[in-house]
Coordinates of C-alpha atoms and ligand atoms in Angstrom, one line a residue:
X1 CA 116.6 70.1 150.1
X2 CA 114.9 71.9 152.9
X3 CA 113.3 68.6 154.2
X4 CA 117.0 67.8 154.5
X5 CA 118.3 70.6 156.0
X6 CA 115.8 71.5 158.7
X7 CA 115.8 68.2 159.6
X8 CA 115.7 67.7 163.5
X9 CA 118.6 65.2 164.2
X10 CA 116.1 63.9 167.2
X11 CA 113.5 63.2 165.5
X12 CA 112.8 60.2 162.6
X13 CA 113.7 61.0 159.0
X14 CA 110.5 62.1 157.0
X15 CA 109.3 60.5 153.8
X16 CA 110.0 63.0 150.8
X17 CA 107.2 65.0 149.6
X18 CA 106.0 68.0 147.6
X19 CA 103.1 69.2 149.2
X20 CA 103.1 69.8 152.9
X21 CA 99.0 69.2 153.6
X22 CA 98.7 66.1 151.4
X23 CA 102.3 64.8 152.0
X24 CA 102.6 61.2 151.2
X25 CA 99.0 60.7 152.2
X26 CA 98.3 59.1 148.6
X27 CA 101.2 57.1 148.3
X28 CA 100.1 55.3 151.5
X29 CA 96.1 55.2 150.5
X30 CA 97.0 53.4 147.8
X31 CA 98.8 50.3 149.3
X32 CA 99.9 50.8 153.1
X33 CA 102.0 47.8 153.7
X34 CA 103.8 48.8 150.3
X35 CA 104.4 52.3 151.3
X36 CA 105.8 51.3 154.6
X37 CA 108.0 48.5 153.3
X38 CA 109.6 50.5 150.6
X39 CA 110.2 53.5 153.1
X40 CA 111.4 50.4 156.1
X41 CA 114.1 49.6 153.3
X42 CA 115.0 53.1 152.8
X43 CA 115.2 54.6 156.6
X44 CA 114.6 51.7 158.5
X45 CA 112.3 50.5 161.3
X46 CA 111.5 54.2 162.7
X47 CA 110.5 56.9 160.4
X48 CA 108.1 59.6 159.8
X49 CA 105.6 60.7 157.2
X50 CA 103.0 63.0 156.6
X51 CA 99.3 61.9 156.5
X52 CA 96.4 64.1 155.9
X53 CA 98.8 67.0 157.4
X54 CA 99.8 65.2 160.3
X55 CA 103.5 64.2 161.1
X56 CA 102.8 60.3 160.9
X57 CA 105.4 58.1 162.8
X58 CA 105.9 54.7 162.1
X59 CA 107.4 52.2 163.8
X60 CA 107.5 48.4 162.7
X61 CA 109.2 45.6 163.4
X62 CA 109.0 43.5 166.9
X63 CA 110.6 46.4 168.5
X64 CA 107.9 48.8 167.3
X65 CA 105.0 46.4 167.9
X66 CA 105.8 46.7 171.6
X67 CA 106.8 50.3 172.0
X68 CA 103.9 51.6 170.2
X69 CA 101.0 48.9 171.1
X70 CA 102.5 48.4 174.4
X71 CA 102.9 52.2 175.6
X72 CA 102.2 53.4 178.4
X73 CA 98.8 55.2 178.9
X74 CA 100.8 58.2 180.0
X75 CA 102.4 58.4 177.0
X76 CA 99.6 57.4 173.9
X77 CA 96.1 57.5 173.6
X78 CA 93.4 55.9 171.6
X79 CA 90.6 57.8 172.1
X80 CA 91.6 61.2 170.8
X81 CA 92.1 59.7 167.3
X82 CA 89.4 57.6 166.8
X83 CA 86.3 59.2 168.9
X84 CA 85.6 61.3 165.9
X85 CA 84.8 58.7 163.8
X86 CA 83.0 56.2 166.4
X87 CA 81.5 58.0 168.9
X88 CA 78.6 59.1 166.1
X89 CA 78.7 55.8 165.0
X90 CA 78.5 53.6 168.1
X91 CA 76.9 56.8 170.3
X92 CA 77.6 58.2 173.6
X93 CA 79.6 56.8 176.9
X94 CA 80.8 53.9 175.1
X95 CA 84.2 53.0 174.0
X96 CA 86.5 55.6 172.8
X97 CA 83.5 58.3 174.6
X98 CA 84.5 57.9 177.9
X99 CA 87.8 57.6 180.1
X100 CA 89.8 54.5 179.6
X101 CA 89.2 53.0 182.5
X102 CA 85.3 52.9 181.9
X103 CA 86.1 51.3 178.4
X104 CA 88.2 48.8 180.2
X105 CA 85.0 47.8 182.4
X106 CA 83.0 47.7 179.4
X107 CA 85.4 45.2 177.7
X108 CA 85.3 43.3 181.1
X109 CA 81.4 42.9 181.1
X110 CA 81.5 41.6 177.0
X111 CA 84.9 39.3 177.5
X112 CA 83.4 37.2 180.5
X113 CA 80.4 36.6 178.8
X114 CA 82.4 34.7 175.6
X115 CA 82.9 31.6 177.7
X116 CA 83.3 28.1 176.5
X117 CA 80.0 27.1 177.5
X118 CA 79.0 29.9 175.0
X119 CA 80.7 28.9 172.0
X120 CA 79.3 25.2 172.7
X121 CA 76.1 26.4 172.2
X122 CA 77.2 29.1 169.2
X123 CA 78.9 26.2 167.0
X124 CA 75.2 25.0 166.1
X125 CA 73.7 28.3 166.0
X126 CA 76.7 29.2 163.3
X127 CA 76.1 25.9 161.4
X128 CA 72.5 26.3 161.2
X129 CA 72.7 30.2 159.9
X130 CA 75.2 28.8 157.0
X131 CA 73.5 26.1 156.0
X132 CA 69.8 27.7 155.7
X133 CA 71.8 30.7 154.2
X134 CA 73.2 28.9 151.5
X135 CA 69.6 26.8 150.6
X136 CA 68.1 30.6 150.8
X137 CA 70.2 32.1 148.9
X138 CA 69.5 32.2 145.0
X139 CA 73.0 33.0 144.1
X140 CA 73.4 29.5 145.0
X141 CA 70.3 27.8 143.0
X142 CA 71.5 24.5 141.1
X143 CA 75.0 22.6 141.1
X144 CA 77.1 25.1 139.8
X145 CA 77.6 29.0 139.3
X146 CA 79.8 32.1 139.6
X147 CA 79.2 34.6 142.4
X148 CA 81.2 37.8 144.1
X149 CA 81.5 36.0 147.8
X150 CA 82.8 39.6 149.4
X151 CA 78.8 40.3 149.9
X152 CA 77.6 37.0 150.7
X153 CA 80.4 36.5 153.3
X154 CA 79.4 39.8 155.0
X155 CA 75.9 38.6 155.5
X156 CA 76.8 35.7 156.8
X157 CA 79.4 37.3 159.2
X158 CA 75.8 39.7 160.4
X159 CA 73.8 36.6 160.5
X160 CA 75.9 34.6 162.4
X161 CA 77.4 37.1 165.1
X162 CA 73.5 38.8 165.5
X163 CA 72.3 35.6 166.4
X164 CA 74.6 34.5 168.6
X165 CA 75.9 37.4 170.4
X166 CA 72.5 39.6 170.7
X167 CA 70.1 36.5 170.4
X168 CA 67.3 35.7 168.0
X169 CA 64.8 38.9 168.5
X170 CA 67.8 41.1 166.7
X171 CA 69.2 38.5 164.0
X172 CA 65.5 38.3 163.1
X173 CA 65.4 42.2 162.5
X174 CA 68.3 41.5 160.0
X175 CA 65.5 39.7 157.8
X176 CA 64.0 43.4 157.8
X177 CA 65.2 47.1 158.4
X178 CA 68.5 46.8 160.4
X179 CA 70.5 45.4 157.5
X180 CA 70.1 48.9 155.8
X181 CA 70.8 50.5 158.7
X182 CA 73.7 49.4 159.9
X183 CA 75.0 49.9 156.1
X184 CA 74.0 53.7 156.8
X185 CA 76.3 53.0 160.1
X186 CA 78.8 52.0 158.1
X187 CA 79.0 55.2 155.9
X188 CA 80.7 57.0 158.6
X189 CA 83.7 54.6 158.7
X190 CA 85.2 56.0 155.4
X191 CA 88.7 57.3 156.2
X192 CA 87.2 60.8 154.6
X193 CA 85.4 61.6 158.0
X194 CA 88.5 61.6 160.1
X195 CA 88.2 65.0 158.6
X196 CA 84.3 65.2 157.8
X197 CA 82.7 63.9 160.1
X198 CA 81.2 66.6 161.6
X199 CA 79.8 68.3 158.1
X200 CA 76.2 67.7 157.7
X201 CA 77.1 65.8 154.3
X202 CA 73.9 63.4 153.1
X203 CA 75.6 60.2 154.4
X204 CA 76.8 61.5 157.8
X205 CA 72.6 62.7 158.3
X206 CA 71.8 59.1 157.3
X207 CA 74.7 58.0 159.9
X208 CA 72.6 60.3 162.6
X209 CA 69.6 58.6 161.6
X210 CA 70.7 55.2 161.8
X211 CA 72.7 55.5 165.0
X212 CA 69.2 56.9 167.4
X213 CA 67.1 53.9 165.2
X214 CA 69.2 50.9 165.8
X215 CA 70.1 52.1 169.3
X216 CA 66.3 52.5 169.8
X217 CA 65.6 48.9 168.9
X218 CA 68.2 47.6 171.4
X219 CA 67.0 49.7 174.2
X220 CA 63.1 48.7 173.3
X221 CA 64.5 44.6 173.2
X222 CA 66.1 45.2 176.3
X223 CA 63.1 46.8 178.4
X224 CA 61.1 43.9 176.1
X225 CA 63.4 41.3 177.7
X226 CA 63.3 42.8 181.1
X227 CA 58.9 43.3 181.3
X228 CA 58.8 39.4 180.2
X229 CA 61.9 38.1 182.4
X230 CA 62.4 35.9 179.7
X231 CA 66.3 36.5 179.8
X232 CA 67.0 33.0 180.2
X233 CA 66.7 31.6 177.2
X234 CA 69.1 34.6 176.0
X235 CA 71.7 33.5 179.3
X236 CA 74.8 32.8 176.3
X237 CA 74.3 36.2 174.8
X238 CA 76.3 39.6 175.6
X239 CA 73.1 41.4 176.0
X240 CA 72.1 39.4 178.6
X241 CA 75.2 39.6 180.5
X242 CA 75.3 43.5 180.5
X243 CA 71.9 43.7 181.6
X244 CA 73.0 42.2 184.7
X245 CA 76.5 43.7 184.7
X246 CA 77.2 47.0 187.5
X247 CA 80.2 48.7 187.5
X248 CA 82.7 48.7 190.3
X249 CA 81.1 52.0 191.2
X250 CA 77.9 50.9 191.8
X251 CA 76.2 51.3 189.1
X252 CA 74.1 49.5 187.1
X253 CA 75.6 49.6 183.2
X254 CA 72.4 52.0 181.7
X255 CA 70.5 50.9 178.9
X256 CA 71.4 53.3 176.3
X257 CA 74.9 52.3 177.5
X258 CA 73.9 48.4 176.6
X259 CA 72.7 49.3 173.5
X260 CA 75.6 51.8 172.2
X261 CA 77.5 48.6 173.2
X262 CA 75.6 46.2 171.0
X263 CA 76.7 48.7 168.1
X264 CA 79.9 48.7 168.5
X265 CA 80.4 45.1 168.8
X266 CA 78.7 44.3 166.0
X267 CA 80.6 46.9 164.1
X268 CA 84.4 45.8 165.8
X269 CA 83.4 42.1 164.9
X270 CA 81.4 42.7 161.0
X271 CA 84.4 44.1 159.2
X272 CA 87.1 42.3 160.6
X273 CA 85.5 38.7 160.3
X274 CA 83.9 39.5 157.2
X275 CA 86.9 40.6 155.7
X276 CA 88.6 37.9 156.8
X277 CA 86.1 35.3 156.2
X278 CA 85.9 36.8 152.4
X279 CA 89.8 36.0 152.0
X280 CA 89.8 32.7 152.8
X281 CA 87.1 31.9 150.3
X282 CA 89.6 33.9 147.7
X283 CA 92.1 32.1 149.0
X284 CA 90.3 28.5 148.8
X285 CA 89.5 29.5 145.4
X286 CA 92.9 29.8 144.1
X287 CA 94.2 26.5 146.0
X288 CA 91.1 24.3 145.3
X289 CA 93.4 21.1 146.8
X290 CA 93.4 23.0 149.8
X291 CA 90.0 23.1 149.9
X292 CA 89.6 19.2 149.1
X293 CA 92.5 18.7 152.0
X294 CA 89.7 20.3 154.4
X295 CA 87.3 18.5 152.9
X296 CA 89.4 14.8 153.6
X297 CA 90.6 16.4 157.4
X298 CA 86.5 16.5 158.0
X299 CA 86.4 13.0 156.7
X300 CA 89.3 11.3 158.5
X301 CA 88.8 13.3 162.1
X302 CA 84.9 13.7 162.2
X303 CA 83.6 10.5 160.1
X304 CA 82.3 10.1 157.2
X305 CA 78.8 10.7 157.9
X306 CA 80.1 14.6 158.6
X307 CA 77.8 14.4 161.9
X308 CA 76.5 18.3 163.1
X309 CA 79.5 20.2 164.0
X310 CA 80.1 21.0 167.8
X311 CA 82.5 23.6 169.1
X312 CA 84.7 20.4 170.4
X313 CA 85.1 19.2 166.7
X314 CA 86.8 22.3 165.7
X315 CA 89.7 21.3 167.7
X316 CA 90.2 18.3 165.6
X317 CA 90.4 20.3 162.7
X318 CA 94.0 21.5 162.6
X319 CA 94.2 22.3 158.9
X320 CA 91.0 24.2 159.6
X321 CA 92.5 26.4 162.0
X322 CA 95.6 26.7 160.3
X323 CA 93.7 28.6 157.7
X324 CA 92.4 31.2 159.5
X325 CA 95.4 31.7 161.5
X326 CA 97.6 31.8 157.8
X327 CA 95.0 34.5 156.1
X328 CA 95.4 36.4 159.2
X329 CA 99.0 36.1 158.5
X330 CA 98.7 37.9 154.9
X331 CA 95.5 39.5 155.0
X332 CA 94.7 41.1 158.5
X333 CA 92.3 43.5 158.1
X334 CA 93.4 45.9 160.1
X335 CA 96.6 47.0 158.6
X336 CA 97.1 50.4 160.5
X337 CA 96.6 50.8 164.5
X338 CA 96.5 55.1 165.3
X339 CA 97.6 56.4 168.7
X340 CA 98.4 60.2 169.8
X341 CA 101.5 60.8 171.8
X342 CA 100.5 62.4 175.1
X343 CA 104.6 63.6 176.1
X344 CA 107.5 63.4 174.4
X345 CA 108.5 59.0 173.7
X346 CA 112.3 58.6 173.7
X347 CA 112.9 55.5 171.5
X348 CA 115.2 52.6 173.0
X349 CA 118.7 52.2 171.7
X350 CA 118.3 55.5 169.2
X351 CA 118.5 59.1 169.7
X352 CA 115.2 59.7 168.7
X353 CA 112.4 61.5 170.7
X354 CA 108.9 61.5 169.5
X355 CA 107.2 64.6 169.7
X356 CA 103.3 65.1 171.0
X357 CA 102.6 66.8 167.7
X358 CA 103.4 63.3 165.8
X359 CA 100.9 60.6 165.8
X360 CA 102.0 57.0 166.3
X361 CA 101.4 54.4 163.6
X362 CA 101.8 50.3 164.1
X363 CA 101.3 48.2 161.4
X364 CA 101.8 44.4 162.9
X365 CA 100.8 42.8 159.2
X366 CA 104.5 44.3 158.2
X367 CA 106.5 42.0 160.9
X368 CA 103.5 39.3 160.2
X369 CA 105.3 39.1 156.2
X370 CA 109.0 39.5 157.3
X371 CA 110.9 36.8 155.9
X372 CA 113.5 37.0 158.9
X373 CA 110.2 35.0 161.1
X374 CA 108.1 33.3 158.0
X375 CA 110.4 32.0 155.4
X376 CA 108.9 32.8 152.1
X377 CA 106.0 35.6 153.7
X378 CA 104.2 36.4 150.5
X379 CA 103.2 32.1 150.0
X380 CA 99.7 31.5 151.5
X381 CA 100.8 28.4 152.8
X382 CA 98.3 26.9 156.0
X383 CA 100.8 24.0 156.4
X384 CA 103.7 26.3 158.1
X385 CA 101.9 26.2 161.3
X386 CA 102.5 22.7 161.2
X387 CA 105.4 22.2 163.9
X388 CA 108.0 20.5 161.9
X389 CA 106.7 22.6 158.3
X390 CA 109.9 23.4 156.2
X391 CA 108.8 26.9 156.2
X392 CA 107.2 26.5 160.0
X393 CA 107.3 30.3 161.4
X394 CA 110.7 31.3 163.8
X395 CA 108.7 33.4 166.0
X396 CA 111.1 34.4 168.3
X397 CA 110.3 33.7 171.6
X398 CA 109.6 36.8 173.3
X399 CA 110.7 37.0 177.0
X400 CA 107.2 39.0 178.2
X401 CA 105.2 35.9 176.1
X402 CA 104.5 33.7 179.6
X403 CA 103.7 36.6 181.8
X404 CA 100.3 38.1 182.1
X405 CA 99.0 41.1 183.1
X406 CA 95.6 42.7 183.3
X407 CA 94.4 45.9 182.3
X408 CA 91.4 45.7 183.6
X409 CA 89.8 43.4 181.7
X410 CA 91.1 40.2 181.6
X411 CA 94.4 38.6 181.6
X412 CA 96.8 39.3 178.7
X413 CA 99.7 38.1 177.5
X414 CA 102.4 41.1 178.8
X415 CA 104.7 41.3 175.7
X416 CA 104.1 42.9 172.3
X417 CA 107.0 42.5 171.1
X418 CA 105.8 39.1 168.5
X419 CA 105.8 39.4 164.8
X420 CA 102.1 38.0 164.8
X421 CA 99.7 40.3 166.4
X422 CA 96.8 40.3 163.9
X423 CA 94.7 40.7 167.2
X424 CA 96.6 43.3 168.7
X425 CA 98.5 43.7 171.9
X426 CA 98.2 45.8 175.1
X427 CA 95.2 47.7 177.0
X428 CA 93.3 47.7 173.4
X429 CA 93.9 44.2 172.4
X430 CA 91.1 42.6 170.6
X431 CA 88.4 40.8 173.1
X432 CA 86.7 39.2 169.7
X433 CA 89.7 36.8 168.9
X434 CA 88.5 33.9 170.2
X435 CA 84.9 34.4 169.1
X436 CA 86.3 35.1 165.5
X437 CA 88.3 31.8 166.3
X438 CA 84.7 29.7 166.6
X439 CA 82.6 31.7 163.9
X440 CA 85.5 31.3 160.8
X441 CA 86.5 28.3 161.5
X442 CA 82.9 27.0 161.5
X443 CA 82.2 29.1 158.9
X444 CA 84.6 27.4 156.8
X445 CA 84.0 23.7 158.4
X446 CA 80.5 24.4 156.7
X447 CA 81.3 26.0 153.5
X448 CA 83.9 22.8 152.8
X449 CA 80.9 20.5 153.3
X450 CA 78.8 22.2 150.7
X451 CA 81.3 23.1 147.8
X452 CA 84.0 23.2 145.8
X453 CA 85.7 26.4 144.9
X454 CA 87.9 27.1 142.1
X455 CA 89.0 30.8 140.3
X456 CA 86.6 31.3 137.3
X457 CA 89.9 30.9 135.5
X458 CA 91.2 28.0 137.0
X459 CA 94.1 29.6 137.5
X460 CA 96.0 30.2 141.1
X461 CA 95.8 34.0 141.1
X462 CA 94.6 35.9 144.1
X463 CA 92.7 39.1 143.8
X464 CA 94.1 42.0 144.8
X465 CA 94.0 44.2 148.1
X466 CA 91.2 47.4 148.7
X467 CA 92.2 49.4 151.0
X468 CA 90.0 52.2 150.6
X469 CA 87.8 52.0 153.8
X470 CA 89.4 51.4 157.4
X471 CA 89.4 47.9 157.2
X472 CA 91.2 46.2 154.4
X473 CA 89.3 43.7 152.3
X474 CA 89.3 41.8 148.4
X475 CA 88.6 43.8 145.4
X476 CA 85.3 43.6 144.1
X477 CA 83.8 41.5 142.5
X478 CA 85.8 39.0 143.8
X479 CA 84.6 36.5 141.5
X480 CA 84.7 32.5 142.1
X481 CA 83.1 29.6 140.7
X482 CA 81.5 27.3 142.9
X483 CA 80.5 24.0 142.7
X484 CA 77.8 21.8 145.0
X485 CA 79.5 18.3 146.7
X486 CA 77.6 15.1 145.3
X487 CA 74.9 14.8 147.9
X488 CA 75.6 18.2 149.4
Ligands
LIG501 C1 90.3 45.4 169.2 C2 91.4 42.7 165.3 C3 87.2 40.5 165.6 C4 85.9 43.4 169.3 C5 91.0 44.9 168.1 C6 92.3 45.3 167.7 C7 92.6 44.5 166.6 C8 91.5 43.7 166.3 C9 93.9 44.6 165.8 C10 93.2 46.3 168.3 C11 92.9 47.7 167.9 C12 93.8 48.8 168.5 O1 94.8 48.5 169.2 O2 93.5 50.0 168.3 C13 90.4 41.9 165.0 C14 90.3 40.9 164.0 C15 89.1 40.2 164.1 C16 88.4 40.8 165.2 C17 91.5 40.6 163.0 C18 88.6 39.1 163.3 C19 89.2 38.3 162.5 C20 86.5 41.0 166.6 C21 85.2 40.6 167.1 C22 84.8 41.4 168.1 C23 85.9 42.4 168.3 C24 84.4 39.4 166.5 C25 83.6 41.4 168.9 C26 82.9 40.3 169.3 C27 87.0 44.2 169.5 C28 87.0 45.1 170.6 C29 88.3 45.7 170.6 C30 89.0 45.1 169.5 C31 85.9 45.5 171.6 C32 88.9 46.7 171.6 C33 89.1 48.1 171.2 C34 89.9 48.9 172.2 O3 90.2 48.4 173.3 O4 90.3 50.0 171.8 N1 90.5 43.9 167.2 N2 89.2 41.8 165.7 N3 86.9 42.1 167.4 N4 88.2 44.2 168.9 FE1 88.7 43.0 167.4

């Protein structure tokens, strides 16, 4: 009753709670894109809810896609929410630990380094690390066997990105200490250290610890690099490209700058792929004809003798990238993008006025399932993005879509108001898309070649959603029986 009667007519409705601190904080751990599609079909679009204390406020839909993703940077801000949790993970003067416009320079100096002449020579790298990964690994001894692919996928997603974005000295390291390291790293992720991340707690100290030792190795492989002069044989990697990257003041993009860098890309690009990468196995699992429909596409468009993949066979793959685009659909694994509201955000065509003591909260994956764009949303169906599919998407065309802008690092499309942005939109958008793009879908070109995947139960079912660290990701263990190809 007294949510209801001191409620501010200007401001969203709130979600109902009992207790003021926790709030619905639970509710929405347990299953975010539930909790904000039962509360859309209550209040709509716009509406608030408290998370963790904090006056949460949503905003879905196409409309809310672009008012939050695309706001001004008057109005939100990025790096008050989330410099808690990377700055100690990625390190100083990187990122969210400097001024925007210095993180806009750094996405600059890694974006123009992912050219098409690097992913022709990171296709073979990628199909190399997968194949010797797989004849490794003895989780795969034999013709046949069950195995939870959530940690196999995320090695290969470490492999694979190591090599070809930081170059052989580092992927090599992954053989030895930096695995465990970086899964130290990864400890201070958990959603826990929004609010802990400061306390000298056993796994933040091992966070510390990891964060000066990985850093370190980057920094002694760069001044390595720079004594021998042996960059180019590195000239397609990012490292590379940052040591010889100055920014438009003059100055020369600082080692410990390079390396903090390195960590963060690594950590942007680990959980998203390999959470991705990880679904479509589940997925290929419970529609093993889909599988053998890849499998047949590889056939018909590449030969029969499968020759070594190059990056200009994956465009002859549609199926192939209709897969990863469709599990990006369902499963992105970011479901929730943060921002803080810097002054007071009156939303279009309401009465509402946002507050700077709310924090903003986009969830893209919620107009990504809306049936009113992707007839039946909840079917994992790859052959919708098929133009003339029964069930093709109506993405409605939006009128920024054409028109580009740059924030300072790069050209971007100027609207955010589509339904699919698993990628993002606006002055944060993902730079990795495209390199994501080449790694899955040779990932999965590769993994077709070898097996066949079915659920352990044969049946069709699909394992459920955990969404208990930042980025979501299959239960474990996400069983699946494989299967080797004759001949493979
Ligand atoms: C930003 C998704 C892979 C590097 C983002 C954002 C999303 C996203 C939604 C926007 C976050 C925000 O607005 O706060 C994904 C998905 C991926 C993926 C779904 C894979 C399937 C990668 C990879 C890299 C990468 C492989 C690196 C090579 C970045 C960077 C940003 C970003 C540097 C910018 C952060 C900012 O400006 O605040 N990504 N990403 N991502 N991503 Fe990715």
């Amino acid at each position: 009753i007294q949510q209801l009667l001191f409620r501010n007519p200007n401001e969203p409705p709130v979600v109902f709670h009992l207790f003021p601190i926790i709030g619905s904080t639970i509710t929405y751990g347990m299953d975010p894109p539930r909790f904000l599609k039962e509360n859309r079909a209550k209040f709509g679009d716009c509406f608030t809810f408290i998370l963790l204390g904090k006056k949460t406020t949503v905003y879905v839909g196409t409309q809310g896609n672009e008012f939050i993703l695309n706001g001004k940077i008057r109005d939100v801000c990025t790096e008050e929410i989330y410099t808690v949790l990377t700055t100690p993970v990625f390190g100083k003067d990187v990122v969210y630990d400097c001024p925007n416009s210095k993180l806009m320079e750094q996405k600059k100096f890694m974006k123009i380094a992912l050219t098409t002449e690097a992913f022709r020579s990171y296709v073979p790298i990628i199909s190399d690390e997968v194949s010797t990964y797989f004849k490794k690994s003895t989780d795969f001894k034999g013709k046949s066997g069950t195995v939870n692919i959530c940690p196999k996928m995320a090695q290969i997603t470490i492999f694979t990105a190591s090599h070809t974005l930081q170059g052989k000295e580092i992927r090599d390291k992954f053989d030895e200490s930096l695995a465990d390291l970086y899964h130290d790293l990864d400890m201070g992720f958990s959603p826990i250290n929004f609010m802990l991340h400061w306390a000298p707690l056993p796994w933040n100290n091992r966070r510390d610890h990891a964060q000066r030792t990985v850093a370190k190795i980057y920094m002694d492989t760069i001044k390595s690099r720079r004594e021998r002069g042996a960059v180019e044989a590195n000239s397609q990697d990012i490292m590379y490209h940052l040591m010889n990257s100055t920014y438009k003041n003059g100055i020369k993009v600082p080692d410990h700058e390079i390396a903090h860098m390195m960590i963060a890309l690594l950590m942007a690009g680990q959980h998203s792929s390999s959470s991705t990468s990880s679904w479509i196995m589940v997925r290929l699992a419970a529609r093993p004809d889909i599988m053998e429909e890849l499998y047949q596409e590889q056939i018909k468009n590449l030969g029969a003798d499968l020759p070594p993949l190059a990056y200009e066979d994956l465009a002859k793959l549609p199926l192939n990238q209709a897969i990863v685009k469709e599990t990006l659909r369902l499963n992105a694994p970011i479901h929730s993008i943060l921002r803080a509201v810097k002054q007071p955000m009156p939303v279009p065509g309401t009465k509402f006025v946002i507050p700077t003591s709310h924090v903003l909260l986009s969830a893209p994956g919620i107009s990504a399932t809306d049936p009113q764009y992707f007839p039946n949303p909840d079917l994992w169906d790859p052959h919708r993005w098929e133009k003339d599919a029964v069930n093709a998407p109506s993405l409605v065309k939006d009128e920024n879509e054409e028109e580009k802008i740059d924030y300072g690092y790069g050209m971007v499309s100027k609207g955010a108001a589509s339904p699919y942005l698993p990628f993002g939109a606006g002055r944060h958008r993902c730079i990795g898309e495209q390199f994501a793009n080449v790694q899955l879908q040779t990932i999965v070109a590769m993994v077709v070649r070898e097996f066949k995947f079915r659920n352990v139960d044969g049946s069709d079912t699909v394992i459920g959603t955990d969404y208990a660290s930042l980025f979501s990701r299959p239960l474990e263990p996400a069983n699946i029986y494989w299967e080797r190809r004759d001949g493979a």
